[in-house]
PDB file of C-alpha atoms and ligand atoms in Angstrom:
ATOM      1  CA  MET A 954       3.808 -45.369   2.583  1.00 67.00           C
ATOM      2  CA  MET A 955       6.733 -44.196   0.387  1.00 80.00           C
ATOM      3  CA  THR A 956       9.701 -43.192   2.520  1.00 90.00           C
ATOM      4  CA  ARG A 957      12.898 -41.432   1.528  1.00 96.00           C
ATOM      5  CA  PHE A 958      15.051 -44.053   3.283  1.00 97.00           C
ATOM      6  CA  THR A 959      15.278 -47.824   2.817  1.00 95.00           C
ATOM      7  CA  LEU A 960      17.532 -49.752   5.183  1.00 96.00           C
ATOM      8  CA  TYR A 961      18.775 -53.223   4.259  1.00 96.00           C
ATOM      9  CA  GLY A 962      20.078 -55.233   7.160  1.00 96.00           C
ATOM     10  CA  SER A 963      19.386 -57.636   9.960  1.00 95.00           C
ATOM     11  CA  PRO A 964      18.045 -57.149  13.492  1.00 95.00           C
ATOM     12  CA  ASP A 965      21.046 -59.230  14.643  1.00 95.00           C
ATOM     13  CA  SER A 966      23.515 -56.807  13.053  1.00 97.00           C
ATOM     14  CA  LEU A 967      25.114 -54.230  15.330  1.00 98.00           C
ATOM     15  CA  PRO A 968      25.876 -51.754  12.510  1.00 98.00           C
ATOM     16  CA  THR A 969      22.330 -52.107  11.137  1.00 98.00           C
ATOM     17  CA  TYR A 970      21.006 -51.132  14.571  1.00 98.00           C
ATOM     18  CA  LYS A 971      23.270 -48.050  14.671  1.00 98.00           C
ATOM     19  CA  VAL A 972      21.849 -46.734  11.383  1.00 98.00           C
ATOM     20  CA  ALA A 973      18.271 -47.548  12.426  1.00 98.00           C
ATOM     21  CA  LEU A 974      18.808 -45.775  15.751  1.00 98.00           C
ATOM     22  CA  MET A 975      20.201 -42.695  13.996  1.00 98.00           C
ATOM     23  CA  LEU A 976      17.115 -42.547  11.753  1.00 98.00           C
ATOM     24  CA  ARG A 977      14.808 -43.136  14.699  1.00 97.00           C
ATOM     25  CA  LEU A 978      16.429 -40.494  16.945  1.00 98.00           C
ATOM     26  CA  SER A 979      16.310 -38.066  14.014  1.00 98.00           C
ATOM     27  CA  GLY A 980      12.562 -38.693  13.676  1.00 97.00           C
ATOM     28  CA  GLU A 981      12.932 -40.101  10.141  1.00 97.00           C
ATOM     29  CA  ALA A 982      10.646 -42.875   8.917  1.00 95.00           C
ATOM     30  CA  PHE A 983      12.303 -45.667   6.961  1.00 95.00           C
ATOM     31  CA  SER A 984      11.486 -48.950   5.248  1.00 94.00           C
ATOM     32  CA  PHE A 985      13.360 -51.957   6.531  1.00 94.00           C
ATOM     33  CA  ARG A 986      14.340 -54.871   4.289  1.00 94.00           C
ATOM     34  CA  TYR A 987      15.619 -57.971   6.010  1.00 94.00           C
ATOM     35  CA  VAL A 988      18.726 -59.557   4.466  1.00 94.00           C
ATOM     36  CA  SER A 989      18.923 -63.181   5.620  1.00 90.00           C
ATOM     37  CA  PHE A 990      22.482 -64.497   5.924  1.00 88.00           C
ATOM     38  CA  GLN A 991      21.124 -68.006   6.415  1.00 84.00           C
ATOM     39  CA  LYS A 992      19.497 -67.760   2.991  1.00 88.00           C
ATOM     40  CA  GLY A 993      22.698 -66.258   1.546  1.00 90.00           C
ATOM     41  CA  MET A 994      20.852 -63.117   0.461  1.00 91.00           C
ATOM     42  CA  HIS A 995      23.983 -61.019   1.011  1.00 92.00           C
ATOM     43  CA  LYS A 996      25.767 -63.008  -1.702  1.00 92.00           C
ATOM     44  CA  THR A 997      23.158 -62.550  -4.432  1.00 93.00           C
ATOM     45  CA  PRO A 998      24.084 -60.441  -7.479  1.00 93.00           C
ATOM     46  CA  GLU A 999      21.126 -58.134  -6.713  1.00 92.00           C
ATOM     47  CA  PHE A1000      22.448 -57.380  -3.237  1.00 93.00           C
ATOM     48  CA  LEU A1001      26.105 -57.181  -4.332  1.00 95.00           C
ATOM     49  CA  ALA A1002      25.097 -54.565  -6.903  1.00 94.00           C
ATOM     50  CA  ASN A1003      24.339 -52.265  -3.957  1.00 92.00           C
ATOM     51  CA  SER A1004      26.829 -53.536  -1.391  1.00 95.00           C
ATOM     52  CA  ARG A1005      30.344 -53.805  -2.795  1.00 94.00           C
ATOM     53  CA  TRP A1006      31.594 -55.816   0.220  1.00 95.00           C
ATOM     54  CA  GLY A1007      28.469 -57.961   0.515  1.00 96.00           C
ATOM     55  CA  GLN A1008      27.721 -56.601   3.961  1.00 97.00           C
ATOM     56  CA  VAL A1009      24.830 -54.995   5.758  1.00 97.00           C
ATOM     57  CA  PRO A1010      23.811 -52.342   6.471  1.00 97.00           C
ATOM     58  CA  VAL A1011      23.015 -50.634   3.189  1.00 97.00           C
ATOM     59  CA  LEU A1012      21.001 -47.432   3.165  1.00 98.00           C
ATOM     60  CA  ILE A1013      19.220 -46.139   0.092  1.00 97.00           C
ATOM     61  CA  ASP A1014      18.609 -42.413   0.403  1.00 98.00           C
ATOM     62  CA  ARG A1015      16.393 -41.498  -2.538  1.00 96.00           C
ATOM     63  CA  GLU A1016      18.520 -42.590  -5.546  1.00 94.00           C
ATOM     64  CA  CYS A1017      21.842 -42.926  -3.686  1.00 97.00           C
ATOM     65  CA  THR A1018      23.261 -46.043  -2.073  1.00 98.00           C
ATOM     66  CA  HIS A1019      25.399 -45.820   1.053  1.00 98.00           C
ATOM     67  CA  VAL A1020      27.430 -48.522   2.831  1.00 98.00           C
ATOM     68  CA  GLN A1021      29.562 -48.758   6.015  1.00 98.00           C
ATOM     69  CA  SER A1022      27.519 -47.808   9.056  1.00 98.00           C
ATOM     70  CA  ALA A1023      29.805 -44.997  10.250  1.00 98.00           C
ATOM     71  CA  ALA A1024      29.880 -43.430   6.773  1.00 98.00           C
ATOM     72  CA  ILE A1025      26.108 -43.843   6.450  1.00 98.00           C
ATOM     73  CA  ILE A1026      25.572 -42.152   9.798  1.00 98.00           C
ATOM     74  CA  GLU A1027      27.938 -39.305   8.915  1.00 98.00           C
ATOM     75  CA  HIS A1028      25.958 -38.847   5.696  1.00 98.00           C
ATOM     76  CA  LEU A1029      22.687 -38.768   7.643  1.00 98.00           C
ATOM     77  CA  ALA A1030      24.081 -36.304  10.192  1.00 98.00           C
ATOM     78  CA  GLU A1031      25.034 -33.935   7.401  1.00 98.00           C
ATOM     79  CA  ALA A1032      21.916 -34.479   5.273  1.00 98.00           C
ATOM     80  CA  LEU A1033      19.532 -34.092   8.209  1.00 98.00           C
ATOM     81  CA  GLY A1034      21.577 -31.591  10.223  1.00 98.00           C
ATOM     82  CA  ARG A1035      21.287 -33.818  13.311  1.00 98.00           C
ATOM     83  CA  PHE A1036      23.825 -35.005  15.914  1.00 98.00           C
ATOM     84  CA  GLN A1037      26.805 -33.551  14.011  1.00 98.00           C
ATOM     85  CA  GLY A1038      28.395 -31.471  16.719  1.00 97.00           C
ATOM     86  CA  SER A1039      28.184 -27.710  16.576  1.00 96.00           C
ATOM     87  CA  ASP A1040      31.763 -26.707  15.676  1.00 98.00           C
ATOM     88  CA  PRO A1041      34.788 -28.083  13.749  1.00 98.00           C
ATOM     89  CA  ALA A1042      36.646 -29.228  16.886  1.00 98.00           C
ATOM     90  CA  THR A1043      33.628 -31.221  18.072  1.00 98.00           C
ATOM     91  CA  ARG A1044      33.167 -32.713  14.607  1.00 98.00           C
ATOM     92  CA  GLN A1045      36.807 -33.791  14.559  1.00 98.00           C
ATOM     93  CA  ALA A1046      36.386 -35.419  17.985  1.00 98.00           C
ATOM     94  CA  VAL A1047      33.251 -37.154  16.658  1.00 98.00           C
ATOM     95  CA  ARG A1048      35.256 -38.548  13.733  1.00 98.00           C
ATOM     96  CA  GLU A1049      37.959 -39.809  16.102  1.00 98.00           C
ATOM     97  CA  TRP A1050      35.367 -41.641  18.209  1.00 98.00           C
ATOM     98  CA  LEU A1051      33.785 -43.149  15.091  1.00 98.00           C
ATOM     99  CA  TYR A1052      37.158 -44.596  14.064  1.00 98.00           C
ATOM    100  CA  TRP A1053      37.843 -45.792  17.627  1.00 98.00           C
ATOM    101  CA  ASP A1054      34.480 -47.513  17.674  1.00 98.00           C
ATOM    102  CA  VAL A1055      35.169 -49.375  14.417  1.00 98.00           C
ATOM    103  CA  ASP A1056      38.703 -50.167  15.592  1.00 98.00           C
ATOM    104  CA  ALA A1057      38.314 -51.093  19.267  1.00 98.00           C
ATOM    105  CA  LEU A1058      34.738 -51.329  20.539  1.00 98.00           C
ATOM    106  CA  PHE A1059      32.791 -52.947  17.697  1.00 98.00           C
ATOM    107  CA  PRO A1060      35.075 -55.934  16.865  1.00 98.00           C
ATOM    108  CA  PRO A1061      35.150 -57.681  20.256  1.00 98.00           C
ATOM    109  CA  ILE A1062      31.443 -57.098  20.943  1.00 98.00           C
ATOM    110  CA  PHE A1063      30.563 -58.293  17.422  1.00 98.00           C
ATOM    111  CA  ASN A1064      32.655 -61.405  18.121  1.00 98.00           C
ATOM    112  CA  CYS A1065      31.046 -61.988  21.537  1.00 98.00           C
ATOM    113  CA  TYR A1066      27.631 -61.756  19.883  1.00 98.00           C
ATOM    114  CA  GLY A1067      28.781 -64.264  17.237  1.00 97.00           C
ATOM    115  CA  VAL A1068      29.806 -66.640  20.042  1.00 98.00           C
ATOM    116  CA  GLN A1069      26.348 -66.229  21.596  1.00 97.00           C
ATOM    117  CA  LEU A1070      24.542 -66.813  18.279  1.00 96.00           C
ATOM    118  CA  GLY A1071      26.621 -69.982  17.830  1.00 96.00           C
ATOM    119  CA  GLN A1072      25.649 -71.190  21.301  1.00 96.00           C
ATOM    120  CA  ARG A1073      21.988 -70.484  20.495  1.00 94.00           C
ATOM    121  CA  LYS A1074      22.398 -72.486  17.245  1.00 92.00           C
ATOM    122  CA  LEU A1075      21.483 -69.431  15.196  1.00 89.00           C
ATOM    123  CA  LEU A1076      24.902 -69.489  13.519  1.00 90.00           C
ATOM    124  CA  PRO A1077      26.767 -72.629  12.461  1.00 91.00           C
ATOM    125  CA  ILE A1078      29.853 -71.821  14.558  1.00 92.00           C
ATOM    126  CA  SER A1079      31.355 -73.123  17.747  1.00 95.00           C
ATOM    127  CA  VAL A1080      34.109 -71.006  19.300  1.00 96.00           C
ATOM    128  CA  GLU A1081      36.875 -72.400  21.511  1.00 97.00           C
ATOM    129  CA  PRO A1082      36.374 -71.180  25.117  1.00 97.00           C
ATOM    130  CA  ALA A1083      39.861 -69.578  25.144  1.00 98.00           C
ATOM    131  CA  ILE A1084      39.005 -67.539  22.030  1.00 98.00           C
ATOM    132  CA  ALA A1085      35.586 -66.580  23.407  1.00 98.00           C
ATOM    133  CA  ASP A1086      37.306 -65.467  26.593  1.00 98.00           C
ATOM    134  CA  TYR A1087      39.785 -63.388  24.570  1.00 98.00           C
ATOM    135  CA  HIS A1088      36.909 -61.550  22.848  1.00 98.00           C
ATOM    136  CA  ARG A1089      35.244 -60.896  26.222  1.00 98.00           C
ATOM    137  CA  ARG A1090      38.461 -59.479  27.707  1.00 98.00           C
ATOM    138  CA  ARG A1091      38.952 -57.205  24.683  1.00 98.00           C
ATOM    139  CA  ALA A1092      35.360 -56.005  24.992  1.00 98.00           C
ATOM    140  CA  GLU A1093      35.867 -55.351  28.718  1.00 98.00           C
ATOM    141  CA  ALA A1094      38.998 -53.330  27.950  1.00 98.00           C
ATOM    142  CA  ALA A1095      37.097 -51.178  25.429  1.00 98.00           C
ATOM    143  CA  LEU A1096      34.195 -50.692  27.855  1.00 98.00           C
ATOM    144  CA  SER A1097      36.731 -49.556  30.465  1.00 98.00           C
ATOM    145  CA  VAL A1098      38.120 -46.956  28.027  1.00 98.00           C
ATOM    146  CA  LEU A1099      34.606 -45.653  27.433  1.00 98.00           C
ATOM    147  CA  ASP A1100      33.875 -45.639  31.152  1.00 98.00           C
ATOM    148  CA  SER A1101      37.036 -43.684  32.058  1.00 98.00           C
ATOM    149  CA  TYR A1102      36.352 -41.102  29.383  1.00 98.00           C
ATOM    150  CA  LEU A1103      32.799 -40.544  30.564  1.00 98.00           C
ATOM    151  CA  VAL A1104      33.775 -39.509  34.106  1.00 98.00           C
ATOM    152  CA  HIS A1105      32.292 -35.999  34.443  1.00 96.00           C
ATOM    153  CA  ARG A1106      30.939 -36.089  30.884  1.00 98.00           C
ATOM    154  CA  ASP A1107      27.326 -36.533  29.829  1.00 98.00           C
ATOM    155  CA  TYR A1108      28.191 -37.428  26.242  1.00 98.00           C
ATOM    156  CA  LEU A1109      31.402 -38.296  24.394  1.00 98.00           C
ATOM    157  CA  CYS A1110      32.112 -35.147  22.391  1.00 98.00           C
ATOM    158  CA  ALA A1111      29.824 -32.361  23.601  1.00 98.00           C
ATOM    159  CA  ALA A1112      27.230 -31.439  26.173  1.00 98.00           C
ATOM    160  CA  GLU A1113      24.640 -32.888  23.818  1.00 98.00           C
ATOM    161  CA  PRO A1114      24.598 -36.259  22.020  1.00 98.00           C
ATOM    162  CA  THR A1115      26.363 -36.696  18.678  1.00 98.00           C
ATOM    163  CA  ILE A1116      26.660 -39.545  16.200  1.00 99.00           C
ATOM    164  CA  ALA A1117      29.703 -40.713  18.222  1.00 99.00           C
ATOM    165  CA  ASP A1118      27.325 -41.558  21.079  1.00 99.00           C
ATOM    166  CA  ILE A1119      24.866 -43.245  18.702  1.00 99.00           C
ATOM    167  CA  CYS A1120      27.558 -45.459  17.130  1.00 99.00           C
ATOM    168  CA  CYS A1121      29.238 -46.435  20.397  1.00 99.00           C
ATOM    169  CA  PHE A1122      25.880 -46.981  22.088  1.00 99.00           C
ATOM    170  CA  GLY A1123      24.856 -49.382  19.301  1.00 98.00           C
ATOM    171  CA  ASP A1124      27.688 -51.677  20.334  1.00 98.00           C
ATOM    172  CA  VAL A1125      27.125 -51.227  24.064  1.00 98.00           C
ATOM    173  CA  ALA A1126      23.473 -52.241  23.603  1.00 98.00           C
ATOM    174  CA  PHE A1127      24.692 -55.551  22.145  1.00 98.00           C
ATOM    175  CA  ALA A1128      27.240 -55.920  24.958  1.00 98.00           C
ATOM    176  CA  GLU A1129      24.256 -55.916  27.320  1.00 98.00           C
ATOM    177  CA  ILE A1130      22.586 -58.578  25.156  1.00 98.00           C
ATOM    178  CA  CYS A1131      25.844 -60.570  25.550  1.00 98.00           C
ATOM    179  CA  GLU A1132      25.397 -60.313  29.340  1.00 97.00           C
ATOM    180  CA  PHE A1133      28.053 -57.761  30.108  1.00 98.00           C
ATOM    181  CA  ASP A1134      26.769 -56.179  33.313  1.00 98.00           C
ATOM    182  CA  LEU A1135      27.121 -52.431  32.702  1.00 98.00           C
ATOM    183  CA  ARG A1136      27.088 -51.804  36.452  1.00 98.00           C
ATOM    184  CA  ARG A1137      30.798 -52.706  36.329  1.00 98.00           C
ATOM    185  CA  TRP A1138      31.283 -49.527  34.255  1.00 98.00           C
ATOM    186  CA  PRO A1139      29.080 -47.022  36.122  1.00 98.00           C
ATOM    187  CA  ASN A1140      29.905 -43.955  33.980  1.00 98.00           C
ATOM    188  CA  ALA A1141      29.191 -45.880  30.799  1.00 98.00           C
ATOM    189  CA  ALA A1142      26.011 -47.232  32.401  1.00 98.00           C
ATOM    190  CA  GLU A1143      24.773 -43.715  33.224  1.00 98.00           C
ATOM    191  CA  TRP A1144      25.651 -42.539  29.715  1.00 98.00           C
ATOM    192  CA  ALA A1145      23.760 -45.499  28.233  1.00 98.00           C
ATOM    193  CA  GLU A1146      20.708 -44.535  30.318  1.00 98.00           C
ATOM    194  CA  ARG A1147      20.989 -40.975  28.946  1.00 98.00           C
ATOM    195  CA  VAL A1148      20.969 -42.308  25.371  1.00 98.00           C
ATOM    196  CA  LYS A1149      18.027 -44.600  26.203  1.00 98.00           C
ATOM    197  CA  SER A1150      16.021 -41.620  27.411  1.00 98.00           C
ATOM    198  CA  LEU A1151      16.446 -39.618  24.162  1.00 98.00           C
ATOM    199  CA  PRO A1152      13.146 -38.993  22.337  1.00 98.00           C
ATOM    200  CA  GLY A1153      12.364 -41.808  19.901  1.00 97.00           C
ATOM    201  CA  PHE A1154      14.846 -44.276  21.405  1.00 98.00           C
ATOM    202  CA  LYS A1155      14.214 -47.973  20.845  1.00 97.00           C
ATOM    203  CA  ALA A1156      16.283 -50.994  21.884  1.00 97.00           C
ATOM    204  CA  PRO A1157      17.705 -53.306  19.169  1.00 96.00           C
ATOM    205  CA  PHE A1158      14.936 -55.848  18.749  1.00 94.00           C
ATOM    206  CA  GLU A1159      12.144 -53.319  19.355  1.00 94.00           C
ATOM    207  CA  LEU A1160      13.435 -51.203  16.503  1.00 92.00           C
ATOM    208  CA  LEU A1161      14.023 -53.912  13.900  1.00 86.00           C
ATOM    209  CA  ALA A1162      11.697 -56.746  14.755  1.00 77.00           C
ATOM    210  CA  MET A1163      12.128 -59.850  12.584  1.00 69.00           C
ATOM    211  CA  ALA A1164       8.339 -60.023  12.378  1.00 67.00           C
ATOM    212  CA  ASP A1165       8.270 -56.723  10.524  1.00 62.00           C
ATOM    213  CA  ALA A1166      10.988 -57.713   8.089  1.00 63.00           C
ATOM    214  CA  GLU A1167      10.251 -57.920   4.399  1.00 64.00           C
ATOM    215  CA  PHE A1168      12.415 -59.794   1.937  1.00 60.00           C
ATOM    216  CA  ILE A1169      14.131 -58.146  -0.979  1.00 52.00           C
TER     217      ILE A1169
HETATM  218  N1  GSH B 615      32.267 -51.959   9.118  1.00 71.03           N
HETATM  219  C1  GSH B 615      30.986 -52.446   8.630  1.00 71.03           C
HETATM  220  C2  GSH B 615      30.715 -53.803   9.244  1.00 71.03           C
HETATM  221  C3  GSH B 615      29.527 -54.461   8.602  1.00 71.03           C
HETATM  222  C4  GSH B 615      29.399 -55.899   9.035  1.00 71.03           C
HETATM  223  O1  GSH B 615      30.272 -56.472   9.699  1.00 71.03           O
HETATM  224  N2  GSH B 615      28.272 -56.497   8.633  1.00 71.03           N
HETATM  225  C5  GSH B 615      28.059 -57.906   8.889  1.00 71.03           C
HETATM  226  C6  GSH B 615      26.792 -58.133   9.701  1.00 71.03           C
HETATM  227  S1  GSH B 615      26.882 -57.353  11.269  1.00 71.03           S
HETATM  228  C7  GSH B 615      27.869 -58.612   7.555  1.00 71.03           C
HETATM  229  O2  GSH B 615      27.224 -58.099   6.653  1.00 71.03           O
HETATM  230  N3  GSH B 615      28.451 -59.800   7.430  1.00 71.03           N
HETATM  231  C8  GSH B 615      28.328 -60.610   6.268  1.00 71.03           C
HETATM  232  C9  GSH B 615      29.656 -60.815   5.602  1.00 71.03           C
HETATM  233  O3  GSH B 615      30.620 -60.081   5.907  1.00 71.03           O
HETATM  234  O4  GSH B 615      29.733 -61.741   4.773  1.00 71.03           O
HETATM  235  C10 GSH B 615      29.881 -51.455   9.005  1.00 71.03           C
HETATM  236  O5  GSH B 615      30.018 -50.783  10.044  1.00 71.03           O
HETATM  237  O6  GSH B 615      28.895 -51.309   8.260  1.00 71.03           O
END
């Protein structure tokens, strides 16, 4: 089936999951193309022609190429009219949360997941315990920020979910995979359950199964 959207990425990539979740929650079908880091596919001239920083995710929307998960998701929100926030003040708050996510929540959880992939021998890295511990403490601090903000709030920026929730949730889902027990952050845990109950929701490896991946 021809679809408007083609997503290049990896099931192990947090930002790839965020884009896939946005498409899924918006009810949009998409083709998924697996980019294998182990095979160096992200360094090939063909891939670099679409991805100026050699990173996933990349989204092709008809003829246009988009990179950087937050920018891709903002594009989708506008193009599809979904999860944008209903007024300028909400949209500004959404933008602030997107930058906070990229700045404070994503990096330590991404690093914790890298540590885990190294331990599982899926990445050729071995991280010093003190450094691994540093990433975990930074992730805990960011989860605490999220938790405090969500006291008395159902979603981050409005009464209904926005792309800020989708982006931050994408990282929190991987924090759970890294064995952070969300019960330590009960407001964030309840919020995560709310996101998980949205129509169309799928967890990371249900949404982008390796088995379904096709190569470029
Ligand atoms: N800020 C970027 C981060 C993308 C990113 O870190 N992608 C990783 C995989 S999760 C990647 O492609 N790494 C390969 C590389 O940088 O060489 C986004 O949100 O899209």
